[in-house]
Amino acid sequence: MDDRALDLTEQQKKTKAKYPAINKKYEYLDHTADVQLHSWGETLEEAFEQCAMAMFGYMTDTETVEPIDTIEVESEGDDMISLLYHFLDDWLYKFSADQFFVPRVSTV
């Protein structure tokens, strides 16, 4: 059983039951000072999408958030590592500055 399921409000339980389960292709790895995200996918785009979902999934149970809006983020990088860094940083900025959250899906 997911530990988070024990603390869900009735509204969160309703939201979670309303939508299909999220296909999670990521895991959290131990790190002494932070969290390490490991994601995968059939394509590079899917792996990036899953990494963003892992980041937000670490903050909250994304399946309990009502999807009400769509937003686009454009990211650039000099190589794959900097592109992934900026991709996650741009989503984190949106989350912090605009109080936007990626509840169900991230599409590259």
XYZ file of C-alpha atoms in Angstrom:
108
model
C 0.000 0.000 0.000
C 1.158 3.507 -0.818
C 1.945 5.385 2.416
C 0.278 8.492 1.006
C -3.060 6.677 0.727
C -3.354 6.721 4.501
C -3.512 10.525 4.670
C -5.913 11.315 1.802
C -8.901 13.546 2.369
C -12.281 12.514 1.007
C -11.929 15.056 -1.820
C -8.509 13.638 -2.759
C -9.923 10.113 -2.774
C -12.718 11.238 -5.117
C -10.271 12.938 -7.476
C -7.995 9.903 -7.495
C -10.916 7.592 -8.317
C -12.189 9.906 -11.070
C -9.170 9.547 -13.398
C -7.121 6.578 -14.632
C -3.940 5.758 -12.783
C -0.782 7.500 -13.978
C 1.653 5.272 -15.848
C 4.785 5.804 -13.771
C 8.098 5.046 -15.424
C 10.317 6.481 -12.741
C 11.777 5.745 -9.347
C 13.479 7.607 -6.548
C 17.028 6.642 -5.656
C 18.748 7.275 -2.351
C 20.993 10.301 -2.106
C 22.615 11.686 1.022
C 21.571 15.319 0.571
C 18.661 15.312 -1.861
C 16.560 13.088 -4.069
C 17.804 11.393 -7.197
C 15.259 10.858 -9.982
C 15.561 7.924 -12.366
C 13.137 7.895 -15.281
C 12.848 5.937 -18.505
C 10.696 5.681 -21.583
C 10.405 4.320 -25.085
C 11.750 7.651 -26.414
C 13.898 10.457 -25.076
C 10.800 12.648 -24.944
C 8.974 10.130 -22.774
C 11.972 9.856 -20.437
C 11.967 13.669 -20.027
C 8.202 13.647 -19.416
C 8.586 10.964 -16.781
C 11.417 12.871 -15.095
C 9.149 15.922 -14.738
C 6.385 13.724 -13.365
C 8.857 12.186 -10.906
C 9.855 15.641 -9.691
C 6.254 16.637 -9.028
C 5.381 13.171 -7.737
C 8.041 13.596 -5.074
C 6.299 16.760 -3.877
C 2.758 15.377 -3.770
C 0.525 12.545 -4.884
C -0.102 13.756 -8.432
C -3.091 11.449 -8.809
C -5.026 13.517 -6.255
C -4.714 16.808 -8.157
C -7.591 17.908 -10.381
C -6.392 18.686 -13.939
C -7.949 22.033 -14.854
C -5.507 23.753 -17.192
C -2.813 23.206 -19.807
C 0.410 25.164 -20.049
C 3.441 25.049 -22.315
C 7.058 25.474 -21.317
C 9.905 25.912 -23.784
C 13.370 24.874 -22.677
C 16.776 25.010 -24.312
C 20.124 23.446 -23.546
C 23.564 23.025 -25.070
C 23.470 19.249 -24.562
C 21.074 16.622 -23.158
C 22.110 17.171 -19.539
C 21.649 20.940 -19.686
C 18.389 20.491 -21.611
C 17.027 18.187 -18.903
C 18.216 20.592 -16.196
C 16.510 23.574 -17.855
C 13.381 21.527 -18.613
C 12.964 20.636 -14.934
C 13.977 24.115 -13.805
C 11.392 25.729 -16.105
C 8.628 23.502 -14.709
C 9.767 24.204 -11.157
C 9.676 27.941 -11.898
C 6.104 27.626 -13.213
C 5.156 25.705 -10.086
C 6.705 28.338 -7.797
C 5.939 31.583 -9.606
C 2.558 30.858 -11.150
C 1.340 28.279 -8.645
C 0.857 25.887 -11.526
C 1.170 22.187 -11.058
C 1.674 19.280 -13.464
C -0.948 16.893 -12.187
C -1.374 14.187 -14.769
C 0.793 14.528 -17.818
C 3.874 16.233 -19.128
C 4.297 16.135 -22.898
C 7.537 16.911 -24.710
